[in-house]
Short mmCIF file of C-alpha atoms in Angstrom, two decimals:
data_model
loop_
_atom_site.label_atom_id
_atom_site.label_comp_id
_atom_site.label_asym_id
_atom_site.label_seq_id
_atom_site.Cartn_x
_atom_site.Cartn_y
_atom_site.Cartn_z
CA UNK O 1 52.33 49.29 -4.94
CA UNK O 2 50.65 50.50 -1.76
CA UNK O 3 48.45 53.56 -1.78
CA UNK O 4 49.98 56.81 -0.62
CA UNK O 5 49.06 57.81 2.92
CA UNK O 6 47.47 61.13 3.65
CA UNK O 7 49.39 63.59 5.84
CA UNK O 8 47.00 62.90 8.73
CA UNK O 9 47.37 59.13 8.38
CA UNK O 10 51.16 59.36 8.24
CA UNK O 11 51.14 61.54 11.35
CA UNK O 12 48.99 59.08 13.31
CA UNK O 13 51.05 56.09 12.17
CA UNK O 14 54.32 57.66 13.37
CA UNK O 15 52.81 59.14 16.53
CA UNK O 16 53.86 57.49 19.77
CA UNK O 17 50.87 59.03 21.51
CA UNK O 18 48.46 57.31 19.12
CA UNK O 19 50.10 53.88 19.64
CA UNK O 20 49.83 53.82 23.45
CA UNK O 21 47.43 50.98 24.36
CA UNK O 22 44.64 51.19 26.88
CA UNK O 23 45.71 50.39 30.48
CA UNK O 24 44.73 46.99 31.84
CA UNK O 25 42.82 46.67 35.14
CA UNK O 26 44.88 46.74 38.30
CA UNK O 27 44.88 44.11 41.05
CA UNK O 28 41.55 43.76 42.82
CA UNK O 29 41.30 44.54 46.52
CA UNK O 30 39.27 41.36 47.01
CA UNK O 31 42.04 39.14 45.67
CA UNK O 32 42.93 36.19 47.84
CA UNK O 33 46.57 36.46 46.90
CA UNK O 34 48.64 37.64 49.87
CA UNK O 35 51.01 39.49 47.56
CA UNK O 36 48.18 41.72 46.37
CA UNK O 37 47.09 42.49 49.90
CA UNK O 38 50.59 43.65 50.80
CA UNK O 39 50.89 45.85 47.71
CA UNK O 40 47.49 47.42 48.34
CA UNK O 41 48.27 48.23 51.95
CA UNK O 42 51.47 50.03 50.96
CA UNK O 43 50.82 52.98 48.63
CA UNK O 44 54.50 53.15 47.64
CA UNK O 45 54.86 49.41 47.04
CA UNK O 46 55.49 48.02 43.57
CA UNK O 47 52.39 46.53 41.96
CA UNK O 48 52.57 42.83 41.03
CA UNK O 49 52.39 43.67 37.33
CA UNK O 50 52.47 46.85 35.21
CA UNK O 51 49.15 48.31 34.12
CA UNK O 52 50.40 51.00 31.71
CA UNK O 53 52.65 50.96 28.68
CA UNK O 54 56.28 51.71 29.46
CA UNK O 55 57.70 54.53 27.31
CA UNK O 56 61.37 55.32 26.74
CA UNK O 57 63.23 57.81 24.57
CA UNK O 58 66.77 58.23 23.19
CA UNK O 59 69.31 60.21 25.16
CA UNK O 60 69.33 62.99 22.57
CA UNK O 61 65.58 63.52 22.94
CA UNK O 62 65.57 63.05 26.71
CA UNK O 63 68.07 65.89 27.15
CA UNK O 64 65.45 68.18 25.57
CA UNK O 65 62.47 66.71 27.47
CA UNK O 66 60.98 65.19 24.32
CA UNK O 67 59.20 61.89 25.03
CA UNK O 68 56.89 61.96 22.01
CA UNK O 69 53.92 63.15 24.08
CA UNK O 70 51.69 66.20 23.95
CA UNK O 71 54.13 68.35 25.92
CA UNK O 72 57.72 68.05 27.08
CA UNK O 73 58.47 66.62 30.50
CA UNK O 74 60.59 68.47 33.09
CA UNK O 75 64.31 67.86 32.72
CA UNK O 76 64.97 67.98 36.45
CA UNK O 77 63.02 64.78 37.07
CA UNK O 78 63.70 62.80 33.89
CA UNK O 79 67.42 63.31 33.28
CA UNK O 80 68.73 62.03 36.63
CA UNK O 81 67.55 58.44 36.25
CA UNK O 82 69.89 55.81 34.80
CA UNK O 83 66.90 53.86 33.44
CA UNK O 84 64.83 56.35 31.41
CA UNK O 85 61.37 54.80 31.23
CA UNK O 86 58.00 56.19 32.32
CA UNK O 87 54.32 55.28 32.15
CA UNK O 88 51.71 57.97 31.58
CA UNK O 89 48.54 57.89 33.67
CA UNK O 90 46.86 60.96 32.16
CA UNK O 91 48.05 62.85 29.11
CA UNK O 92 46.28 66.02 30.17
CA UNK O 93 44.59 67.22 33.33
CA UNK O 94 42.65 70.25 34.51
CA UNK O 95 45.92 71.86 35.58
CA UNK O 96 47.30 71.23 32.06
CA UNK O 97 50.02 68.87 33.21
CA UNK O 98 50.95 65.31 32.27
CA UNK O 99 50.52 62.79 35.07
CA UNK O 100 53.40 60.34 34.77
CA UNK O 101 55.67 58.25 36.97
CA UNK O 102 58.76 56.13 36.58
CA UNK O 103 58.38 52.56 35.31
CA UNK O 104 61.99 51.53 35.88
CA UNK O 105 60.99 48.98 38.54
CA UNK O 106 59.13 46.91 35.96
CA UNK O 107 61.58 47.60 33.11
CA UNK O 108 64.55 46.36 35.12
CA UNK O 109 62.56 43.32 36.28
CA UNK O 110 61.83 42.47 32.65
CA UNK O 111 65.53 42.62 31.78
CA UNK O 112 66.44 40.44 34.75
CA UNK O 113 63.87 37.80 33.87
CA UNK O 114 64.92 37.63 30.23
CA UNK O 115 68.49 36.94 31.34
CA UNK O 116 67.24 33.68 32.90
CA UNK O 117 66.36 32.29 29.43
CA UNK O 118 63.29 30.69 30.97
CA UNK O 119 60.13 30.01 28.92
CA UNK O 120 56.62 30.61 30.26
CA UNK O 121 54.72 27.34 30.71
CA UNK O 122 51.11 26.29 31.12
CA UNK O 123 50.00 26.05 34.78
CA UNK O 124 50.20 22.60 36.31
CA UNK O 125 47.02 20.63 36.87
CA UNK O 126 45.83 19.41 40.30
CA UNK O 127 47.18 16.23 41.84
CA UNK O 128 44.45 14.02 40.39
CA UNK O 129 45.62 14.94 36.88
CA UNK O 130 49.34 14.32 37.38
CA UNK O 131 49.31 11.72 34.61
CA UNK O 132 48.47 14.48 32.10
CA UNK O 133 50.40 17.32 33.71
CA UNK O 134 51.16 20.29 31.45
CA UNK O 135 53.83 21.89 33.62
CA UNK O 136 56.52 21.72 30.92
CA UNK O 137 54.39 22.84 27.96
CA UNK O 138 55.05 26.28 26.53
CA UNK O 139 52.19 28.75 26.32
CA UNK O 140 53.09 29.36 22.66
CA UNK O 141 52.38 25.81 21.51
CA UNK O 142 49.70 25.62 18.83
CA UNK O 143 47.41 23.37 20.86
CA UNK O 144 47.44 25.72 23.89
CA UNK O 145 47.72 29.22 22.43
CA UNK O 146 44.08 29.17 21.30
CA UNK O 147 41.56 32.02 21.40
CA UNK O 148 39.01 31.00 18.73
CA UNK O 149 35.66 29.60 19.87
CA UNK O 150 35.04 26.10 18.55
CA UNK O 151 37.35 23.97 16.47
CA UNK O 152 40.43 22.04 17.50
CA UNK O 153 41.88 22.92 20.89
CA UNK O 154 38.99 25.13 21.98
CA UNK O 155 38.91 23.34 25.36
CA UNK O 156 42.39 24.79 26.07
CA UNK O 157 41.43 28.42 25.48
CA UNK O 158 42.67 31.16 27.79
CA UNK O 159 40.54 34.08 26.55
CA UNK O 160 36.79 34.30 27.24
CA UNK O 161 34.15 36.98 26.97
CA UNK O 162 32.43 36.01 30.20
CA UNK O 163 33.93 36.08 33.71
CA UNK O 164 35.23 33.25 35.86
CA UNK O 165 32.29 32.70 38.22
CA UNK O 166 34.39 31.08 40.94
CA UNK O 167 36.39 34.30 41.32
CA UNK O 168 33.41 36.67 41.64
CA UNK O 169 32.05 37.92 44.92
CA UNK O 170 28.31 37.86 45.59
CA UNK O 171 27.95 41.53 44.72
CA UNK O 172 29.94 41.17 41.50
CA UNK O 173 27.85 38.17 40.48
CA UNK O 174 24.57 40.02 41.09
CA UNK O 175 25.85 42.99 39.11
CA UNK O 176 26.86 40.73 36.22
CA UNK O 177 23.43 39.06 36.15
CA UNK O 178 21.55 42.37 36.24
CA UNK O 179 23.59 44.17 33.57
CA UNK O 180 24.62 41.37 31.21
CA UNK O 181 22.48 38.26 31.59
CA UNK O 182 18.96 39.50 32.30
CA UNK O 183 18.65 41.50 29.06
CA UNK O 184 19.58 38.53 26.85
CA UNK O 185 16.59 36.28 27.52
CA UNK O 186 15.30 36.39 23.95
CA UNK O 187 18.76 35.61 22.58
CA UNK O 188 19.07 32.62 24.89
CA UNK O 189 15.70 31.24 23.78
CA UNK O 190 16.80 31.55 20.15
CA UNK O 191 20.02 29.74 21.08
CA UNK O 192 18.04 26.92 22.72
CA UNK O 193 15.75 26.71 19.70
CA UNK O 194 18.76 26.23 17.42
CA UNK O 195 20.24 23.60 19.72
CA UNK O 196 16.90 21.73 19.92
CA UNK O 197 16.65 21.73 16.13
CA UNK O 198 20.13 20.21 15.94
CA UNK O 199 19.20 17.51 18.48
CA UNK O 200 15.97 16.67 16.62
CA UNK O 201 17.86 16.38 13.35
CA UNK O 202 20.41 14.03 14.90
CA UNK O 203 17.66 11.88 16.47
CA UNK O 204 15.71 11.58 13.19
CA UNK O 205 18.82 10.72 11.21
CA UNK O 206 19.75 8.02 13.72
CA UNK O 207 16.22 6.55 13.56
CA UNK O 208 16.35 6.51 9.76
CA UNK O 209 19.73 4.81 9.88
CA UNK O 210 18.39 2.10 12.20
CA UNK O 211 15.42 1.44 9.89
CA UNK O 212 17.61 1.58 6.76
CA UNK O 213 15.52 4.28 5.14
CA UNK O 214 16.37 7.60 3.56
CA UNK O 215 17.32 10.33 6.01
CA UNK O 216 14.70 13.08 6.41
CA UNK O 217 15.34 16.75 5.80
CA UNK O 218 17.18 18.54 8.61
CA UNK O 219 15.12 20.48 11.14
CA UNK O 220 15.73 24.23 11.26
CA UNK O 221 15.11 26.59 14.16
CA UNK O 222 11.90 28.04 12.71
CA UNK O 223 10.37 24.54 12.52
CA UNK O 224 10.54 24.12 16.31
CA UNK O 225 7.16 24.83 17.93
CA UNK O 226 6.58 26.60 21.22
CA UNK O 227 5.39 23.39 22.88
CA UNK O 228 8.59 21.59 21.88
CA UNK O 229 10.72 24.45 23.20
CA UNK O 230 8.81 24.55 26.50
CA UNK O 231 9.21 20.80 26.99
CA UNK O 232 12.92 21.07 26.16
CA UNK O 233 13.39 23.80 28.77
CA UNK O 234 11.63 21.64 31.39
CA UNK O 235 14.02 18.78 30.71
CA UNK O 236 17.01 21.09 30.99
CA UNK O 237 15.88 22.30 34.42
CA UNK O 238 16.14 18.75 35.71
CA UNK O 239 19.52 18.18 34.02
CA UNK O 240 21.78 20.78 35.61
CA UNK O 241 24.97 19.54 33.96
CA UNK O 242 23.61 20.01 30.44
CA UNK O 243 21.98 23.31 31.38
CA UNK O 244 25.22 24.71 32.79
CA UNK O 245 27.11 23.59 29.67
CA UNK O 246 24.62 25.42 27.44
CA UNK O 247 24.72 28.57 29.58
CA UNK O 248 28.53 28.54 29.58
CA UNK O 249 28.58 28.19 25.81
CA UNK O 250 26.04 30.97 25.32
CA UNK O 251 27.71 33.47 27.68
CA UNK O 252 31.24 32.20 26.85
CA UNK O 253 32.07 31.77 30.53
CA UNK O 254 35.51 30.77 31.71
CA UNK O 255 35.60 27.06 32.64
CA UNK O 256 35.25 25.85 36.21
CA UNK O 257 37.15 23.04 37.84
CA UNK O 258 35.13 19.79 37.53
CA UNK O 259 34.33 17.75 40.65
CA UNK O 260 36.80 15.19 41.89
CA UNK O 261 36.79 11.63 40.62
CA UNK O 262 33.91 9.42 41.77
CA UNK O 263 34.93 6.30 43.67
CA UNK O 264 32.70 3.25 43.30
CA UNK O 265 33.46 1.31 46.46
CA UNK O 266 31.22 -1.67 45.61
CA UNK O 267 32.81 -2.40 42.25
CA UNK O 268 36.27 -1.36 43.39
CA UNK O 269 36.78 0.85 40.35
CA UNK O 270 37.41 4.52 39.96
CA UNK O 271 35.93 6.78 37.33
CA UNK O 272 38.48 9.40 36.33
CA UNK O 273 37.22 12.68 34.95
CA UNK O 274 38.95 13.90 31.83
CA UNK O 275 41.64 16.56 31.84
CA UNK O 276 40.04 20.00 32.28
CA UNK O 277 41.11 23.34 30.94
CA UNK O 278 44.50 24.23 32.51
CA UNK O 279 43.01 27.53 33.70
CA UNK O 280 39.92 26.00 35.33
CA UNK O 281 41.64 25.50 38.70
CA UNK O 282 42.48 29.16 39.43
CA UNK O 283 40.91 31.05 36.54
CA UNK O 284 42.20 32.33 33.20
CA UNK O 285 44.85 35.07 33.04
CA UNK O 286 43.87 38.68 32.42
CA UNK O 287 46.37 38.94 29.55
CA UNK O 288 48.23 36.47 27.36
CA UNK O 289 49.67 33.61 29.48
CA UNK O 290 53.19 34.81 28.68
CA UNK O 291 52.52 38.29 30.05
CA UNK O 292 55.03 39.68 27.54
CA UNK O 293 57.92 38.51 29.74
CA UNK O 294 59.44 35.95 27.40
CA UNK O 295 58.77 34.66 23.90
CA UNK O 296 60.99 31.57 23.85
CA UNK O 297 59.40 28.13 23.76
CA UNK O 298 62.04 26.03 25.49
CA UNK O 299 65.34 26.24 27.31
CA UNK O 300 66.55 22.88 25.97
CA UNK O 301 70.08 23.93 25.22
CA UNK O 302 73.49 23.21 26.72
CA UNK O 303 75.92 25.92 27.69
CA UNK O 304 79.37 25.41 26.17
CA UNK O 305 82.19 26.47 28.48
CA UNK O 306 85.39 27.53 26.66
CA UNK O 307 87.54 25.30 28.91
CA UNK O 308 85.28 22.60 30.33
CA UNK O 309 83.06 22.06 27.30
CA UNK O 310 79.28 21.46 27.30
CA UNK O 311 77.72 21.69 30.75
CA UNK O 312 75.09 19.32 32.10
CA UNK O 313 73.41 22.09 34.11
CA UNK O 314 72.69 25.70 33.17
CA UNK O 315 74.54 28.53 34.82
CA UNK O 316 73.09 29.13 38.32
CA UNK O 317 71.53 32.41 39.40
CA UNK O 318 72.43 34.27 42.57
CA UNK O 319 69.33 34.67 44.76
CA UNK O 320 68.88 36.76 47.87
CA UNK O 321 67.35 35.25 51.02
CA UNK O 322 64.52 37.65 51.83
CA UNK O 323 62.89 35.80 54.75
CA UNK O 324 64.61 32.94 56.62
CA UNK O 325 62.87 29.65 57.29
CA UNK O 326 60.24 29.86 60.04
CA UNK O 327 59.13 26.59 61.58
CA UNK O 328 57.22 24.75 58.84
CA UNK O 329 57.16 27.73 56.46
CA UNK O 330 59.86 27.66 53.76
CA UNK O 331 62.26 30.52 53.28
CA UNK O 332 61.57 33.23 50.72
CA UNK O 333 64.07 33.92 47.96
CA UNK O 334 64.38 36.90 45.66
CA UNK O 335 65.24 35.81 42.11
CA UNK O 336 65.41 38.31 39.22
CA UNK O 337 63.02 40.67 40.99
CA UNK O 338 60.46 38.01 41.94
CA UNK O 339 59.76 36.27 45.26
CA UNK O 340 59.70 32.48 45.33
CA UNK O 341 59.92 29.63 47.83
CA UNK O 342 62.91 27.43 48.39
CA UNK O 343 62.82 24.04 46.64
CA UNK O 344 61.10 21.25 48.52
CA UNK O 345 62.48 17.82 49.26
CA UNK O 346 65.95 16.71 50.28
CA UNK O 347 68.13 19.71 49.53
CA UNK O 348 70.62 21.98 51.25
CA UNK O 349 67.85 24.52 51.88
CA UNK O 350 65.90 22.08 54.06
CA UNK O 351 68.90 20.68 55.93
CA UNK O 352 68.45 21.17 59.68
CA UNK O 353 71.49 21.29 61.91
CA UNK O 354 71.68 19.56 65.27
CA UNK O 355 73.97 19.87 68.30
CA UNK O 356 75.02 23.39 67.46
CA UNK O 357 75.98 22.66 63.86
CA UNK O 358 75.71 25.26 61.12
CA UNK O 359 73.22 25.22 58.27
CA UNK O 360 74.58 24.34 54.85
CA UNK O 361 73.21 27.59 53.39
CA UNK O 362 74.19 30.64 55.40
CA UNK O 363 71.22 32.71 56.51
CA UNK O 364 68.57 30.18 55.48
CA UNK O 365 67.58 29.28 59.05
CA UNK O 366 68.21 32.54 60.92
CA UNK O 367 68.92 36.11 59.95
CA UNK O 368 72.64 36.86 59.94
CA UNK O 369 73.32 40.63 60.18
CA UNK O 370 77.08 40.16 59.79
CA UNK O 371 76.84 39.15 56.11
CA UNK O 372 77.58 42.15 53.93
CA UNK O 373 74.67 42.86 51.59
CA UNK O 374 72.50 40.10 53.05
CA UNK O 375 72.56 36.33 52.68
CA UNK O 376 72.70 35.00 49.14
CA UNK O 377 72.77 31.58 47.53
CA UNK O 378 72.86 30.05 44.07
CA UNK O 379 69.72 28.43 42.61
CA UNK O 380 68.69 26.96 39.27
CA UNK O 381 65.43 28.32 37.77
CA UNK O 382 63.19 25.49 36.57
CA UNK O 383 59.84 26.86 35.37
CA UNK O 384 57.66 29.96 35.42
CA UNK O 385 53.99 30.64 34.75
CA UNK O 386 51.53 33.46 35.31
CA UNK O 387 48.45 32.80 37.44
CA UNK O 388 44.99 34.33 37.06
CA UNK O 389 45.90 37.28 39.29
CA UNK O 390 48.75 38.32 36.99
CA UNK O 391 51.47 37.19 39.40
CA UNK O 392 54.51 35.28 38.18
CA UNK O 393 54.96 31.89 39.86
CA UNK O 394 58.65 31.01 39.68
CA UNK O 395 60.02 27.62 40.72
CA UNK O 396 63.69 27.04 41.44
CA UNK O 397 65.84 24.05 42.32
CA UNK O 398 69.10 23.53 44.15
CA UNK O 399 72.08 24.42 41.97
CA UNK O 400 74.70 21.72 41.50
CA UNK O 401 78.08 22.12 43.17
CA UNK O 402 79.99 21.95 39.89
CA UNK O 403 77.88 24.69 38.33
CA UNK O 404 78.39 26.90 41.38
CA UNK O 405 82.17 26.49 41.26
CA UNK O 406 82.31 27.26 37.54
CA UNK O 407 80.09 30.30 38.05
CA UNK O 408 82.31 31.58 40.85
CA UNK O 409 85.39 31.10 38.69
CA UNK O 410 83.72 33.00 35.87
CA UNK O 411 83.07 36.06 38.03
CA UNK O 412 86.50 35.91 39.67
CA UNK O 413 85.56 34.56 43.10
CA UNK O 414 87.35 31.22 42.66
CA UNK O 415 90.32 29.87 40.75
CA UNK O 416 90.23 26.28 39.56
CA UNK O 417 91.82 25.84 36.15
CA UNK O 418 95.12 27.63 36.85
CA UNK O 419 95.28 26.72 40.52
CA UNK O 420 98.59 25.10 41.46
CA UNK O 421 97.00 23.32 44.44
CA UNK O 422 93.83 21.59 43.23
CA UNK O 423 93.16 20.14 46.67
CA UNK O 424 92.39 23.63 47.98
CA UNK O 425 89.18 23.68 45.95
CA UNK O 426 88.07 20.10 46.51
CA UNK O 427 84.32 19.72 46.33
CA UNK O 428 84.15 17.84 49.63
CA UNK O 429 84.09 21.16 51.49
CA UNK O 430 80.86 22.13 49.72
CA UNK O 431 77.39 20.66 50.43
CA UNK O 432 76.82 17.45 48.54
CA UNK O 433 74.13 17.16 45.90
CA UNK O 434 71.14 14.87 46.11
CA UNK O 435 72.72 12.24 43.85
CA UNK O 436 75.90 12.19 45.92
CA UNK O 437 73.96 11.76 49.16
CA UNK O 438 72.30 8.68 47.64
CA UNK O 439 75.68 7.13 46.92
CA UNK O 440 75.89 8.02 43.24
CA UNK O 441 78.27 10.27 41.42
CA UNK O 442 78.03 13.01 38.88
CA UNK O 443 80.56 13.57 36.15
CA UNK O 444 82.41 16.81 36.71
CA UNK O 445 85.02 18.74 34.78
CA UNK O 446 86.67 19.41 38.14
CA UNK O 447 87.29 15.83 39.28
CA UNK O 448 87.05 12.13 38.55
CA UNK O 449 83.93 10.01 38.78
CA UNK O 450 84.89 8.67 42.20
CA UNK O 451 84.92 12.21 43.59
CA UNK O 452 88.70 12.59 43.86
CA UNK O 453 90.15 15.84 42.49
CA UNK O 454 91.72 15.82 39.07
CA UNK O 455 95.43 16.67 39.42
CA UNK O 456 97.09 17.97 36.29
CA UNK O 457 100.71 16.90 35.93
CA UNK O 458 103.05 19.82 35.41
CA UNK O 459 105.59 19.48 32.55
CA UNK O 460 109.29 19.60 33.23
CA UNK O 461 111.01 23.00 33.07
CA UNK O 462 111.96 23.96 29.55
CA UNK O 463 109.71 21.33 27.97
CA UNK O 464 106.40 22.23 26.37
CA UNK O 465 103.81 19.48 26.48
CA UNK O 466 101.80 18.98 23.30
CA UNK O 467 98.15 19.95 23.70
CA UNK O 468 98.71 21.60 27.09
CA UNK O 469 97.34 24.91 28.30
CA UNK O 470 100.82 26.41 27.90
CA UNK O 471 101.01 25.48 24.23
CA UNK O 472 97.66 27.18 23.64
CA UNK O 473 98.79 30.30 25.47
CA UNK O 474 96.28 30.01 28.32
CA UNK O 475 98.85 30.22 31.15
CA UNK O 476 100.42 33.43 29.93
#
């Protein structure tokens, strides 16, 4: 039986004010990400990621201004929003007011992203590591969700005490050396003494093994003399690779991207460097790699349509064309509150019309002001990961024609199953998929394998066909 809590402990445990975490740092002004530069130039722009905890309250408490904070919030500002969520910057100020603002922009974005049923994956490695790419590995796998120093999987860690040196400016690096590194000289010498003792022990044990004699006692750090330590430091100064590895281990620095593979032209061979930490290319994330957006590990499931059965492709998502294609720059799409590029390769998004023809996706090449609500298109989300700057990198692909037609029928913009004239919705009027352009075919619940529409024979008047839609009551 657990011990009884004191009144003060029970009050703190149930207090919402006590459970609010500390805000995380905001985007740096020196970030190389263009998205950060835009958000910093616009004071009213939405930040790439939330920095404060989002707080909500039931409707009964919101009508009284009770948000579980030190004082009630004004009803005039908090009762008009359809998405009641705020984030508190300062609980109290000199003027005795609570500095807060709405967090609905991030709360709604979270709901939109979770509707995609898309897991967060480990960032992909550079091109020279494509053979060991981790682009489809979830961030919650046991061999990648590692924070402990040492042990199995420590080379895949995402959390470090030290900074990522490649992302520091010259001033930030000098400040880090002056405040953190310079005062730890004695600790580093003790660390080197321990490492030297371990190396001496390994060397003596190997020599005893070669001579087939009994292994000597292990060397401890206090047995290392000053002359041995000085000579060891001199050797490390000439071996920069080993010295940097020891400094990184001592300061727990985030890993750096190793140099490219070395090509030996005389021997005609190539020495491949081993797979680095997945966060060595662009730095580790500032929070957990999932960012709290999704906690699912995989989207390996098939949607089961009530009429057409299991679907080969997931339900597509309607995306808004934010910026049309400009010369060699791809178009920008808005998907679930995030900006992403159009898929590369042979797709309807990259189709270029000639001799006055129209693009296969309306509004992808030029801005069309006549389209009500802006140009939109269906896409299929593929993967998502969070980079070191805290920005979500979303990748989409071209949605299949069959999935688009089924989606339109589901929302009432098309009629296929009960249509008396199936030829009116033949798929030949829609852009063909990549497999169809290559001469292949894709099985579809809307037609035969050869691409011809599937015509359902109507039963004779007064006769009910066994197993038909009429016998199941679907045509009523």
